[in-house]
């Protein structure tokens, strides 16, 4: 049984299959306190109260009066009671297996420290009676699944983007470069763009569709988001679920933002300088508007459609600089020089191509060309339209003519 518990999604499946059999969000709904009877010494029975953990898409979408909690807190602390609930749901309810008969292969996505891995193994053996458990890096599994013993894995995850060199099946710890620019970071950026354009995103349970009160919102406005709403009607929100918590509403609101990101966001093949030029480029695409649950039509805008560029270009004002500006590179270089060290490249600011070259430059000289010729883009963010071609284009600008990356 293969298990991947990430910061956004949990995936369960069987070895040898092309894709997971089950996937659900990495959140747990904590609902109230249920009384449980526990036998004590002799004939005495004690009643204790214990919170009920709800896991799975159906439970988290329909149940009321619960708080949605992540498996990993903002401080990096793991709530093991939630992890066990997710495990039990994936193995017993989804896979319908008895773990006594199946060994486990797991990724260490959210289990970073040695103590967390030991605690995970303890849970697998004591709570689920697993006959065997193997924990490995998700980047290593990605490299093997692509049929490569040595590769440079660029993982676009929810909590960040990580560049990991894999040489002969082993991850080079000292050459791993990571940044917090990931799926959640991009979702927050798109959400800010929606608010700037005056769009009010309401989940389906806050919309009274029986009124038939649909508005066109900014669909008739210009790309800047200004305009009059058709009919000057106001959205009427129905209290369909009166006991909802703020975390429940926020989670479903971000689901809408992620869906809009899937349908509206793309990355152009070349860099487009200037706000006006970017707006004209998006207008020429003739993209259909995106419909929110309340019927509001969201027109294509460059702040939303081209938001994914920030994953590649970074946030620095000089992200368009060539490699020669930061990494002195001779014209006749045959390998990437070891100049891209941490004091020159800032993972939170600089572009993704610089992070890739920074990771390669920390590896042995004999392996750099192999890594450059075997770059793997994995993760949910890698599915964005145009990302593959744009990363290749940006890398070609930074490298000499005799060095061509293969992605």
CSV table of C-alpha atoms in Angstrom, one decimal:
chain,number,residue,atom,x,y,z
A,1,UNK,CA,0.0,0.0,0.0
A,2,UNK,CA,1.4,3.4,-1.0
A,3,UNK,CA,0.4,6.4,1.1
A,4,UNK,CA,1.2,10.1,0.5
A,5,UNK,CA,0.1,12.4,3.2
A,6,UNK,CA,0.7,16.0,2.1
A,7,UNK,CA,-0.1,19.4,3.4
A,8,UNK,CA,-3.1,19.7,1.0
A,9,UNK,CA,-4.1,16.3,-0.2
A,10,UNK,CA,-3.8,12.7,1.1
A,11,UNK,CA,-3.4,9.9,-1.5
A,12,UNK,CA,-3.9,6.2,-1.0
A,13,UNK,CA,-3.2,3.5,-3.6
A,14,UNK,CA,-1.5,0.3,-4.5
A,15,UNK,CA,1.9,-0.3,-5.8
A,16,UNK,CA,2.1,-0.8,-9.6
A,17,UNK,CA,-0.9,1.4,-10.4
A,18,UNK,CA,-0.5,4.6,-12.5
A,19,UNK,CA,-2.4,6.8,-10.1
A,20,UNK,CA,-3.8,6.8,-6.5
A,21,UNK,CA,-7.1,5.0,-5.9
A,22,UNK,CA,-8.3,7.6,-3.4
A,23,UNK,CA,-7.5,11.2,-2.7
A,24,UNK,CA,-9.0,13.6,-0.2
A,25,UNK,CA,-8.0,16.8,1.6
A,26,UNK,CA,-5.5,16.8,4.4
A,27,UNK,CA,-7.9,18.4,6.9
A,28,UNK,CA,-9.9,17.0,9.8
A,29,UNK,CA,-13.3,18.3,11.0
A,30,UNK,CA,-13.4,18.5,14.8
A,31,UNK,CA,-17.0,18.3,15.8
A,32,UNK,CA,-18.2,18.7,19.4
A,33,UNK,CA,-17.6,16.4,22.3
A,34,UNK,CA,-19.2,12.9,22.4
A,35,UNK,CA,-19.7,11.1,25.7
A,36,UNK,CA,-17.9,7.7,25.8
A,37,UNK,CA,-18.3,5.1,28.5
A,38,UNK,CA,-15.0,3.7,29.8
A,39,UNK,CA,-14.8,0.8,32.2
A,40,UNK,CA,-12.8,1.5,35.3
A,41,UNK,CA,-11.7,-0.7,38.3
A,42,UNK,CA,-14.3,-3.2,39.3
A,43,UNK,CA,-17.8,-2.5,38.1
A,44,UNK,CA,-17.4,1.3,37.9
A,45,UNK,CA,-18.0,3.0,34.6
A,46,UNK,CA,-16.7,6.4,33.8
A,47,UNK,CA,-18.0,8.8,31.2
A,48,UNK,CA,-15.5,10.9,29.3
A,49,UNK,CA,-15.9,13.4,26.5
A,50,UNK,CA,-13.9,13.1,23.4
A,51,UNK,CA,-13.9,15.2,20.2
A,52,UNK,CA,-15.1,13.4,17.1
A,53,UNK,CA,-12.8,13.7,14.1
A,54,UNK,CA,-14.4,13.7,10.6
A,55,UNK,CA,-12.3,12.9,7.5
A,56,UNK,CA,-13.2,12.7,3.8
A,57,UNK,CA,-14.7,15.0,1.2
A,58,UNK,CA,-18.3,14.0,1.9
A,59,UNK,CA,-18.0,14.5,5.7
A,60,UNK,CA,-16.2,17.8,5.4
A,61,UNK,CA,-18.7,19.2,2.9
A,62,UNK,CA,-22.0,18.3,4.5
A,63,UNK,CA,-21.5,18.3,8.3
A,64,UNK,CA,-22.2,21.4,10.3
A,65,UNK,CA,-20.9,22.9,13.6
A,66,UNK,CA,-17.2,21.8,13.2
A,67,UNK,CA,-13.8,23.3,13.0
A,68,UNK,CA,-11.6,22.3,10.1
A,69,UNK,CA,-8.1,21.7,11.4
A,70,UNK,CA,-4.9,21.0,9.4
A,71,UNK,CA,-2.6,18.1,10.1
A,72,UNK,CA,0.3,20.4,10.5
A,73,UNK,CA,0.1,23.7,12.4
A,74,UNK,CA,1.6,27.0,11.3
A,75,UNK,CA,4.5,26.3,13.7
A,76,UNK,CA,5.2,22.9,12.1
A,77,UNK,CA,3.7,20.8,14.9
A,78,UNK,CA,1.9,17.6,13.8
A,79,UNK,CA,-1.3,16.6,15.6
A,80,UNK,CA,-1.0,12.8,15.7
A,81,UNK,CA,-4.6,12.2,16.6
A,82,UNK,CA,-5.6,13.9,13.3
A,83,UNK,CA,-2.9,11.9,11.4
A,84,UNK,CA,-4.3,8.6,12.8
A,85,UNK,CA,-7.8,9.6,11.8
A,86,UNK,CA,-6.7,10.3,8.3
A,87,UNK,CA,-4.8,7.0,8.2
A,88,UNK,CA,-7.8,5.1,9.5
A,89,UNK,CA,-10.2,6.7,7.0
A,90,UNK,CA,-7.8,6.0,4.0
A,91,UNK,CA,-7.0,2.4,4.9
A,92,UNK,CA,-10.3,1.1,6.4
A,93,UNK,CA,-13.0,3.3,4.7
A,94,UNK,CA,-11.4,3.9,1.3
A,95,UNK,CA,-9.0,1.0,0.6
A,96,UNK,CA,-11.0,-1.4,2.8
A,97,UNK,CA,-7.9,-3.3,3.7
A,98,UNK,CA,-6.6,-5.0,6.8
A,99,UNK,CA,-3.1,-3.6,7.3
A,100,UNK,CA,-1.9,-6.8,9.0
A,101,UNK,CA,-1.6,-8.3,5.5
A,102,UNK,CA,0.0,-5.4,3.6
A,103,UNK,CA,3.3,-3.5,4.1
A,104,UNK,CA,3.3,0.3,3.8
A,105,UNK,CA,5.4,2.5,1.5
A,106,UNK,CA,5.1,6.2,2.6
A,107,UNK,CA,6.4,9.5,1.6
A,108,UNK,CA,7.9,11.8,4.2
A,109,UNK,CA,6.1,14.9,2.9
A,110,UNK,CA,5.1,16.5,6.2
A,111,UNK,CA,7.2,14.3,8.4
A,112,UNK,CA,10.5,16.3,8.3
A,113,UNK,CA,12.3,15.5,11.5
A,114,UNK,CA,13.7,12.2,12.8
A,115,UNK,CA,11.3,12.3,15.8
A,116,UNK,CA,8.3,12.7,13.5
A,117,UNK,CA,9.4,9.7,11.4
A,118,UNK,CA,9.8,7.6,14.6
A,119,UNK,CA,6.4,8.6,15.8
A,120,UNK,CA,4.9,7.7,12.4
A,121,UNK,CA,6.5,4.3,12.5
A,122,UNK,CA,5.3,3.8,16.0
A,123,UNK,CA,1.7,4.6,14.9
A,124,UNK,CA,1.9,2.2,11.9
A,125,UNK,CA,3.2,-0.7,14.0
A,126,UNK,CA,1.1,-0.2,17.2
A,127,UNK,CA,-2.2,1.2,15.9
A,128,UNK,CA,-2.4,-0.6,12.5
A,129,UNK,CA,-0.2,-3.7,13.0
A,130,UNK,CA,1.7,-3.1,9.8
A,131,UNK,CA,4.0,-6.0,8.9
A,132,UNK,CA,6.5,-3.5,7.4
A,133,UNK,CA,6.9,0.2,6.7
A,134,UNK,CA,9.2,2.1,4.4
A,135,UNK,CA,9.5,5.9,4.5
A,136,UNK,CA,11.2,7.7,1.6
A,137,UNK,CA,11.5,11.1,0.0
A,138,UNK,CA,8.6,11.9,-2.4
A,139,UNK,CA,11.2,13.3,-4.8
A,140,UNK,CA,13.0,10.0,-4.9
A,141,UNK,CA,9.8,8.2,-5.6
A,142,UNK,CA,9.0,10.7,-8.4
A,143,UNK,CA,12.4,10.0,-10.0
A,144,UNK,CA,12.0,6.3,-9.9
A,145,UNK,CA,8.5,6.5,-11.3
A,146,UNK,CA,9.9,8.3,-14.3
A,147,UNK,CA,12.5,5.6,-14.8
A,148,UNK,CA,15.5,7.7,-13.8
A,149,UNK,CA,18.1,6.9,-11.1
A,150,UNK,CA,19.5,10.4,-11.4
A,151,UNK,CA,17.4,13.5,-11.9
A,152,UNK,CA,16.6,17.0,-10.6
A,153,UNK,CA,13.1,16.9,-9.2
A,154,UNK,CA,11.2,20.2,-9.0
A,155,UNK,CA,8.2,19.6,-6.8
A,156,UNK,CA,5.4,22.2,-6.9
A,157,UNK,CA,3.6,21.5,-3.7
A,158,UNK,CA,0.9,23.3,-1.7
A,159,UNK,CA,3.2,24.6,1.0
A,160,UNK,CA,6.1,25.4,-1.3
A,161,UNK,CA,8.4,24.5,-4.2
A,162,UNK,CA,11.4,22.2,-3.6
A,163,UNK,CA,14.3,21.5,-5.9
A,164,UNK,CA,15.9,18.1,-5.0
A,165,UNK,CA,18.8,16.5,-6.9
A,166,UNK,CA,18.6,12.7,-7.0
A,167,UNK,CA,21.9,10.9,-7.8
A,168,UNK,CA,22.0,7.1,-8.1
A,169,UNK,CA,18.7,6.9,-6.1
A,170,UNK,CA,19.8,9.1,-3.2
A,171,UNK,CA,18.8,12.7,-2.5
A,172,UNK,CA,21.6,15.1,-1.9
A,173,UNK,CA,20.6,16.8,1.3
A,174,UNK,CA,23.1,19.6,1.1
A,175,UNK,CA,21.9,20.6,-2.4
A,176,UNK,CA,18.2,20.8,-1.7
A,177,UNK,CA,16.7,24.3,-2.3
A,178,UNK,CA,13.2,25.2,-1.3
A,179,UNK,CA,10.9,28.2,-1.2
A,180,UNK,CA,7.5,28.9,0.3
A,181,UNK,CA,6.2,30.0,-3.1
A,182,UNK,CA,3.7,27.1,-3.7
A,183,UNK,CA,0.1,26.4,-4.3
A,184,UNK,CA,-1.2,28.0,-1.1
A,185,UNK,CA,0.9,31.1,-1.7
A,186,UNK,CA,-0.5,31.4,-5.2
A,187,UNK,CA,-4.0,30.9,-4.0
A,188,UNK,CA,-3.6,33.8,-1.5
A,189,UNK,CA,-2.3,35.9,-4.4
A,190,UNK,CA,-5.3,35.1,-6.6
A,191,UNK,CA,-7.7,35.7,-3.7
A,192,UNK,CA,-6.2,39.1,-3.2
A,193,UNK,CA,-6.7,39.8,-6.9
A,194,UNK,CA,-10.4,38.9,-6.6
A,195,UNK,CA,-10.8,41.3,-3.7
A,196,UNK,CA,-9.0,44.0,-5.6
A,197,UNK,CA,-11.4,43.6,-8.5
A,198,UNK,CA,-14.4,43.8,-6.1
A,199,UNK,CA,-15.5,40.2,-6.5
A,200,UNK,CA,-17.3,38.8,-3.4
A,201,UNK,CA,-16.7,35.0,-3.4
A,202,UNK,CA,-19.5,33.1,-1.6
A,203,UNK,CA,-19.5,29.3,-1.2
A,204,UNK,CA,-22.5,27.4,-2.5
A,205,UNK,CA,-24.1,27.0,0.9
A,206,UNK,CA,-24.3,30.8,1.3
A,207,UNK,CA,-26.2,31.4,-1.9
A,208,UNK,CA,-30.0,31.3,-2.0
A,209,UNK,CA,-30.5,29.9,-5.5
A,210,UNK,CA,-34.3,29.6,-5.0
A,211,UNK,CA,-34.4,33.4,-5.5
A,212,UNK,CA,-33.0,33.1,-9.0
A,213,UNK,CA,-31.1,36.3,-8.3
A,214,UNK,CA,-28.1,36.0,-10.6
A,215,UNK,CA,-25.9,39.0,-11.4
A,216,UNK,CA,-23.3,39.5,-14.0
A,217,UNK,CA,-20.9,41.2,-11.6
A,218,UNK,CA,-17.9,42.5,-13.5
A,219,UNK,CA,-18.4,40.5,-16.6
A,220,UNK,CA,-19.5,43.6,-18.5
A,221,UNK,CA,-16.7,45.7,-17.1
A,222,UNK,CA,-13.3,46.4,-18.3
A,223,UNK,CA,-10.3,44.2,-17.4
A,224,UNK,CA,-9.5,46.4,-14.4
A,225,UNK,CA,-12.6,45.1,-12.7
A,226,UNK,CA,-14.7,48.3,-12.7
A,227,UNK,CA,-18.2,48.4,-14.1
A,228,UNK,CA,-21.8,48.4,-13.3
A,229,UNK,CA,-23.6,45.2,-12.3
A,230,UNK,CA,-26.4,44.2,-14.6
A,231,UNK,CA,-29.7,45.1,-13.2
A,232,UNK,CA,-28.2,46.6,-10.1
A,233,UNK,CA,-29.3,43.6,-8.1
A,234,UNK,CA,-27.8,42.6,-4.8
A,235,UNK,CA,-26.9,39.0,-4.0
A,236,UNK,CA,-29.2,37.5,-1.4
A,237,UNK,CA,-27.5,35.2,0.9
A,238,UNK,CA,-29.5,32.5,2.6
A,239,UNK,CA,-28.6,31.0,5.9
A,240,UNK,CA,-28.7,27.4,4.7
A,241,UNK,CA,-26.2,26.3,7.4
A,242,UNK,CA,-26.6,28.6,10.4
A,243,UNK,CA,-23.9,27.0,12.6
A,244,UNK,CA,-20.9,27.1,10.3
A,245,UNK,CA,-17.5,28.0,11.6
A,246,UNK,CA,-15.1,30.5,10.0
A,247,UNK,CA,-12.6,27.7,9.1
A,248,UNK,CA,-15.3,25.8,7.3
A,249,UNK,CA,-16.4,28.9,5.2
A,250,UNK,CA,-12.7,29.8,4.5
A,251,UNK,CA,-11.9,26.2,3.3
A,252,UNK,CA,-14.8,26.2,0.8
A,253,UNK,CA,-14.0,29.7,-0.3
A,254,UNK,CA,-10.5,28.7,-1.2
A,255,UNK,CA,-11.8,25.7,-3.1
A,256,UNK,CA,-13.5,28.1,-5.4
A,257,UNK,CA,-10.3,30.1,-5.8
A,258,UNK,CA,-8.4,26.9,-6.7
A,259,UNK,CA,-11.1,26.0,-9.2
A,260,UNK,CA,-10.8,29.4,-10.8
A,261,UNK,CA,-7.0,29.0,-10.8
A,262,UNK,CA,-7.4,25.8,-12.8
A,263,UNK,CA,-9.7,27.3,-15.4
A,264,UNK,CA,-8.3,30.8,-15.7
A,265,UNK,CA,-4.5,30.7,-14.9
A,266,UNK,CA,-1.9,30.0,-17.5
A,267,UNK,CA,1.8,31.0,-18.1
A,268,UNK,CA,2.8,32.6,-21.4
A,269,UNK,CA,5.9,31.2,-23.2
A,270,UNK,CA,7.7,34.5,-23.1
A,271,UNK,CA,8.0,37.4,-20.6
A,272,UNK,CA,5.5,40.2,-21.2
A,273,UNK,CA,6.7,43.5,-19.7
A,274,UNK,CA,4.3,46.3,-18.7
A,275,UNK,CA,0.8,46.2,-17.3
A,276,UNK,CA,-0.8,47.5,-20.5
A,277,UNK,CA,0.9,44.9,-22.6
A,278,UNK,CA,-0.2,42.1,-20.2
A,279,UNK,CA,-3.8,43.3,-20.4
A,280,UNK,CA,-3.8,43.4,-24.2
A,281,UNK,CA,-2.3,39.9,-24.3
A,282,UNK,CA,-5.1,38.5,-22.0
A,283,UNK,CA,-7.7,40.3,-24.0
A,284,UNK,CA,-6.5,38.7,-27.3
A,285,UNK,CA,-6.9,35.3,-25.7
A,286,UNK,CA,-10.7,35.7,-25.7
A,287,UNK,CA,-11.0,33.6,-22.6
A,288,UNK,CA,-14.6,32.8,-21.4
A,289,UNK,CA,-15.6,34.3,-18.1
A,290,UNK,CA,-15.6,32.2,-14.9
A,291,UNK,CA,-18.9,31.8,-13.1
A,292,UNK,CA,-19.0,32.0,-9.3
A,293,UNK,CA,-21.6,29.9,-7.3
A,294,UNK,CA,-23.8,33.0,-7.0
A,295,UNK,CA,-23.9,33.5,-10.7
A,296,UNK,CA,-21.4,36.3,-10.9
A,297,UNK,CA,-19.4,36.2,-14.1
A,298,UNK,CA,-15.6,36.9,-13.6
A,299,UNK,CA,-14.0,38.4,-16.7
A,300,UNK,CA,-10.5,37.4,-17.6
A,301,UNK,CA,-8.0,39.8,-16.0
A,302,UNK,CA,-4.2,39.8,-16.2
A,303,UNK,CA,-3.9,39.9,-12.4
A,304,UNK,CA,-5.7,36.5,-12.2
A,305,UNK,CA,-4.8,34.8,-15.5
A,306,UNK,CA,-1.1,35.6,-15.3
A,307,UNK,CA,-0.7,35.2,-11.5
A,308,UNK,CA,1.1,31.9,-12.0
A,309,UNK,CA,4.1,33.6,-13.5
A,310,UNK,CA,5.1,34.5,-9.9
A,311,UNK,CA,5.9,30.9,-9.3
A,312,UNK,CA,8.7,31.1,-11.9
A,313,UNK,CA,9.8,34.7,-11.8
A,314,UNK,CA,9.9,35.2,-8.1
A,315,UNK,CA,9.1,38.5,-6.3
A,316,UNK,CA,12.3,40.4,-6.7
A,317,UNK,CA,12.4,43.5,-8.9
A,318,UNK,CA,15.5,42.1,-10.8
A,319,UNK,CA,14.0,38.7,-11.5
A,320,UNK,CA,14.6,39.3,-15.2
A,321,UNK,CA,18.3,39.6,-14.6
A,322,UNK,CA,20.5,37.1,-16.5
A,323,UNK,CA,22.7,34.6,-14.8
A,324,UNK,CA,25.8,36.7,-15.5
A,325,UNK,CA,24.4,39.4,-13.1
A,326,UNK,CA,24.5,37.1,-10.2
A,327,UNK,CA,26.6,34.1,-11.2
A,328,UNK,CA,29.8,34.9,-13.3
A,329,UNK,CA,29.6,32.5,-16.1
A,330,UNK,CA,32.4,32.2,-18.8
A,331,UNK,CA,31.1,32.0,-22.4
A,332,UNK,CA,32.8,28.6,-23.0
A,333,UNK,CA,31.6,27.0,-19.8
A,334,UNK,CA,30.7,23.3,-20.1
A,335,UNK,CA,29.2,22.9,-16.7
A,336,UNK,CA,27.3,25.1,-14.3
A,337,UNK,CA,29.9,26.9,-12.1
A,338,UNK,CA,29.8,26.5,-8.3
A,339,UNK,CA,29.0,30.2,-7.7
A,340,UNK,CA,25.3,29.9,-7.0
A,341,UNK,CA,25.6,29.7,-3.2
A,342,UNK,CA,23.1,30.7,-0.5
A,343,UNK,CA,24.6,34.2,0.0
A,344,UNK,CA,24.0,35.0,-3.7
A,345,UNK,CA,20.6,33.3,-4.3
A,346,UNK,CA,17.6,34.0,-2.0
A,347,UNK,CA,15.0,31.2,-2.4
A,348,UNK,CA,12.2,33.5,-1.2
A,349,UNK,CA,12.9,36.2,-3.8
A,350,UNK,CA,14.8,35.0,-6.8
A,351,UNK,CA,13.4,33.2,-9.8
A,352,UNK,CA,12.9,29.4,-10.1
A,353,UNK,CA,15.6,29.0,-12.8
A,354,UNK,CA,18.1,30.5,-10.4
A,355,UNK,CA,17.0,28.1,-7.7
A,356,UNK,CA,17.5,25.2,-10.1
A,357,UNK,CA,21.0,26.3,-11.1
A,358,UNK,CA,21.8,27.0,-7.4
A,359,UNK,CA,20.9,23.4,-6.5
A,360,UNK,CA,22.9,22.0,-9.5
A,361,UNK,CA,25.9,24.0,-8.6
A,362,UNK,CA,26.0,22.5,-5.1
A,363,UNK,CA,26.4,19.0,-6.6
A,364,UNK,CA,29.5,17.3,-7.7
A,365,UNK,CA,30.9,18.5,-11.0
A,366,UNK,CA,30.6,15.1,-12.7
A,367,UNK,CA,26.8,15.0,-12.0
A,368,UNK,CA,25.7,18.5,-13.1
A,369,UNK,CA,25.2,17.8,-16.7
A,370,UNK,CA,23.3,14.6,-15.9
A,371,UNK,CA,21.0,16.6,-13.6
A,372,UNK,CA,20.5,19.4,-16.2
A,373,UNK,CA,19.5,16.8,-18.8
A,374,UNK,CA,17.0,15.1,-16.4
A,375,UNK,CA,14.7,17.8,-14.9
A,376,UNK,CA,11.4,16.5,-13.6
A,377,UNK,CA,8.5,18.9,-12.9
A,378,UNK,CA,6.1,17.2,-10.4
A,379,UNK,CA,3.3,18.2,-8.1
A,380,UNK,CA,-0.1,19.9,-8.6
A,381,UNK,CA,1.4,23.2,-9.7
A,382,UNK,CA,3.3,21.5,-12.5
A,383,UNK,CA,-0.1,21.0,-14.3
A,384,UNK,CA,-0.5,24.7,-15.0
A,385,UNK,CA,-0.7,25.4,-18.7
A,386,UNK,CA,2.5,26.8,-20.1
A,387,UNK,CA,4.7,26.1,-17.1
A,388,UNK,CA,6.8,23.4,-18.7
A,389,UNK,CA,7.6,25.6,-21.8
A,390,UNK,CA,8.3,28.7,-19.7
A,391,UNK,CA,10.7,27.0,-17.3
A,392,UNK,CA,12.6,25.6,-20.3
A,393,UNK,CA,12.7,29.1,-21.9
A,394,UNK,CA,13.9,30.8,-18.8
A,395,UNK,CA,16.6,28.3,-18.3
A,396,UNK,CA,17.9,28.6,-21.8
A,397,UNK,CA,18.3,32.4,-21.3
A,398,UNK,CA,20.5,31.8,-18.3
A,399,UNK,CA,22.7,29.0,-19.8
A,400,UNK,CA,25.4,29.2,-22.5
A,401,UNK,CA,24.5,28.1,-26.0
A,402,UNK,CA,26.3,24.8,-25.6
A,403,UNK,CA,24.2,23.7,-22.6
A,404,UNK,CA,20.5,22.8,-23.2
A,405,UNK,CA,18.3,21.6,-20.3
A,406,UNK,CA,15.9,18.8,-20.9
A,407,UNK,CA,12.6,18.8,-18.9
